[in-house]
Amino acid sequence: MRTWIKFRKREILIMLVTLTVGLIIGWLISGGSANESAVINRNEITHNHEEGPATIWTCSMHPQIRMDEPGKCPICAMDLIPLDDAIAEKAT
């Protein structure tokens, strides 16, 4: 019976050492605490909203498409781009 208890203690010790070594290696591979810089403090975020004319969004392939917010072109599904103010004034 005593040999069985010693055998179990030895197995448990080997598993704990293996788990500890694996965790340390995983922590080193993942970069340790390098990911802390990627965390954004929500209290530091400021939003600068300026009152002014709304931006017109258009498709570069289909200039007849004009929307008030960014998105996708309903014809070709390309991303809409902001319309330049100088071009918008000439067009109107």
PDB file of C-alpha atoms in Angstrom:
ATOM      1  CA  MET A   1       0.000   0.000   0.000  1.00  0.00           C
ATOM      2  CA  ARG A   2       2.821   2.415   0.759  1.00  0.00           C
ATOM      3  CA  THR A   3       4.404   1.899  -2.641  1.00  0.00           C
ATOM      4  CA  TRP A   4       1.080   2.829  -4.268  1.00  0.00           C
ATOM      5  CA  ILE A   5       0.917   6.133  -2.285  1.00  0.00           C
ATOM      6  CA  LYS A   6       4.533   6.968  -3.219  1.00  0.00           C
ATOM      7  CA  PHE A   7       3.754   6.185  -6.838  1.00  0.00           C
ATOM      8  CA  ARG A   8       0.736   8.551  -6.836  1.00  0.00           C
ATOM      9  CA  LYS A   9       2.745  11.347  -5.173  1.00  0.00           C
ATOM     10  CA  ARG A  10       5.450  10.952  -7.803  1.00  0.00           C
ATOM     11  CA  GLU A  11       2.869  11.122 -10.631  1.00  0.00           C
ATOM     12  CA  ILE A  12       1.234  14.205  -9.152  1.00  0.00           C
ATOM     13  CA  LEU A  13       4.617  15.908  -8.720  1.00  0.00           C
ATOM     14  CA  ILE A  14       5.556  15.167 -12.349  1.00  0.00           C
ATOM     15  CA  MET A  15       2.211  16.548 -13.571  1.00  0.00           C
ATOM     16  CA  LEU A  16       2.581  19.739 -11.525  1.00  0.00           C
ATOM     17  CA  VAL A  17       6.141  20.347 -12.756  1.00  0.00           C
ATOM     18  CA  THR A  18       5.076  19.707 -16.358  1.00  0.00           C
ATOM     19  CA  LEU A  19       2.113  22.060 -16.021  1.00  0.00           C
ATOM     20  CA  THR A  20       4.277  24.792 -14.476  1.00  0.00           C
ATOM     21  CA  VAL A  21       6.948  24.506 -17.177  1.00  0.00           C
ATOM     22  CA  GLY A  22       4.261  24.559 -19.891  1.00  0.00           C
ATOM     23  CA  LEU A  23       2.655  27.669 -18.464  1.00  0.00           C
ATOM     24  CA  ILE A  24       6.000  29.467 -18.274  1.00  0.00           C
ATOM     25  CA  ILE A  25       6.896  28.539 -21.853  1.00  0.00           C
ATOM     26  CA  GLY A  26       3.443  29.634 -23.072  1.00  0.00           C
ATOM     27  CA  TRP A  27       3.774  32.951 -21.246  1.00  0.00           C
ATOM     28  CA  LEU A  28       7.212  33.539 -22.807  1.00  0.00           C
ATOM     29  CA  ILE A  29       6.021  32.657 -26.324  1.00  0.00           C
ATOM     30  CA  SER A  30       2.972  34.904 -26.115  1.00  0.00           C
ATOM     31  CA  GLY A  31       5.141  37.879 -25.221  1.00  0.00           C
ATOM     32  CA  GLY A  32       4.549  38.041 -21.494  1.00  0.00           C
ATOM     33  CA  SER A  33       2.976  41.338 -20.546  1.00  0.00           C
ATOM     34  CA  ALA A  34       3.518  42.995 -23.956  1.00  0.00           C
ATOM     35  CA  ASN A  35      -0.230  42.901 -24.585  1.00  0.00           C
ATOM     36  CA  GLU A  36      -0.876  45.371 -21.756  1.00  0.00           C
ATOM     37  CA  SER A  37      -0.048  48.250 -24.090  1.00  0.00           C
ATOM     38  CA  ALA A  38      -2.901  47.183 -26.394  1.00  0.00           C
ATOM     39  CA  VAL A  39      -5.502  47.684 -23.671  1.00  0.00           C
ATOM     40  CA  ILE A  40      -7.360  50.972 -24.147  1.00  0.00           C
ATOM     41  CA  ASN A  41      -8.336  52.945 -21.091  1.00  0.00           C
ATOM     42  CA  ARG A  42     -11.919  53.968 -21.789  1.00  0.00           C
ATOM     43  CA  ASN A  43     -11.526  57.063 -19.607  1.00  0.00           C
ATOM     44  CA  GLU A  44      -8.802  58.446 -21.887  1.00  0.00           C
ATOM     45  CA  ILE A  45     -10.853  58.261 -25.076  1.00  0.00           C
ATOM     46  CA  THR A  46     -12.101  61.625 -26.227  1.00  0.00           C
ATOM     47  CA  HIS A  47     -14.407  62.241 -29.116  1.00  0.00           C
ATOM     48  CA  ASN A  48     -14.013  65.410 -31.119  1.00  0.00           C
ATOM     49  CA  HIS A  49     -17.290  66.134 -32.805  1.00  0.00           C
ATOM     50  CA  GLU A  50     -17.270  69.300 -34.811  1.00  0.00           C
ATOM     51  CA  GLU A  51     -20.438  70.924 -35.934  1.00  0.00           C
ATOM     52  CA  GLY A  52     -20.316  71.569 -39.631  1.00  0.00           C
ATOM     53  CA  PRO A  53     -21.492  70.279 -42.956  1.00  0.00           C
ATOM     54  CA  ALA A  54     -22.120  66.567 -43.110  1.00  0.00           C
ATOM     55  CA  THR A  55     -19.665  64.488 -45.115  1.00  0.00           C
ATOM     56  CA  ILE A  56     -21.021  62.998 -48.311  1.00  0.00           C
ATOM     57  CA  TRP A  57     -19.802  59.473 -49.108  1.00  0.00           C
ATOM     58  CA  THR A  58     -19.592  58.200 -52.678  1.00  0.00           C
ATOM     59  CA  CYS A  59     -18.354  55.212 -54.635  1.00  0.00           C
ATOM     60  CA  SER A  60     -15.209  55.679 -56.689  1.00  0.00           C
ATOM     61  CA  MET A  61     -16.664  53.484 -59.452  1.00  0.00           C
ATOM     62  CA  HIS A  62     -20.199  54.905 -59.327  1.00  0.00           C
ATOM     63  CA  PRO A  63     -20.088  58.640 -58.540  1.00  0.00           C
ATOM     64  CA  GLN A  64     -23.884  58.882 -58.787  1.00  0.00           C
ATOM     65  CA  ILE A  65     -24.083  57.000 -55.467  1.00  0.00           C
ATOM     66  CA  ARG A  66     -24.097  59.513 -52.596  1.00  0.00           C
ATOM     67  CA  MET A  67     -24.809  58.664 -48.967  1.00  0.00           C
ATOM     68  CA  ASP A  68     -24.684  60.520 -45.666  1.00  0.00           C
ATOM     69  CA  GLU A  69     -22.663  57.849 -43.872  1.00  0.00           C
ATOM     70  CA  PRO A  70     -19.843  55.420 -44.740  1.00  0.00           C
ATOM     71  CA  GLY A  71     -20.723  51.941 -45.931  1.00  0.00           C
ATOM     72  CA  LYS A  72     -20.728  49.838 -49.095  1.00  0.00           C
ATOM     73  CA  CYS A  73     -21.805  50.762 -52.593  1.00  0.00           C
ATOM     74  CA  PRO A  74     -25.157  49.122 -53.353  1.00  0.00           C
ATOM     75  CA  ILE A  75     -24.034  48.377 -56.924  1.00  0.00           C
ATOM     76  CA  CYS A  76     -20.503  46.961 -56.576  1.00  0.00           C
ATOM     77  CA  ALA A  77     -20.116  46.555 -52.762  1.00  0.00           C
ATOM     78  CA  MET A  78     -16.927  48.629 -52.675  1.00  0.00           C
ATOM     79  CA  ASP A  79     -16.250  50.804 -49.627  1.00  0.00           C
ATOM     80  CA  LEU A  80     -17.571  54.327 -49.965  1.00  0.00           C
ATOM     81  CA  ILE A  81     -15.060  57.176 -49.803  1.00  0.00           C
ATOM     82  CA  PRO A  82     -15.614  60.704 -48.511  1.00  0.00           C
ATOM     83  CA  LEU A  83     -16.457  63.143 -51.283  1.00  0.00           C
ATOM     84  CA  ASP A  84     -13.977  66.006 -51.521  1.00  0.00           C
ATOM     85  CA  ASP A  85     -15.612  69.380 -50.747  1.00  0.00           C
ATOM     86  CA  ALA A  86     -14.067  71.029 -53.817  1.00  0.00           C
ATOM     87  CA  ILE A  87     -15.431  68.341 -56.120  1.00  0.00           C
ATOM     88  CA  ALA A  88     -18.840  68.493 -54.428  1.00  0.00           C
ATOM     89  CA  GLU A  89     -19.059  72.275 -54.973  1.00  0.00           C
ATOM     90  CA  LYS A  90     -18.215  71.906 -58.699  1.00  0.00           C
ATOM     91  CA  ALA A  91     -20.832  69.168 -59.104  1.00  0.00           C
ATOM     92  CA  THR A  92     -23.647  71.271 -57.643  1.00  0.00           C
TER      93      THR A  92
END
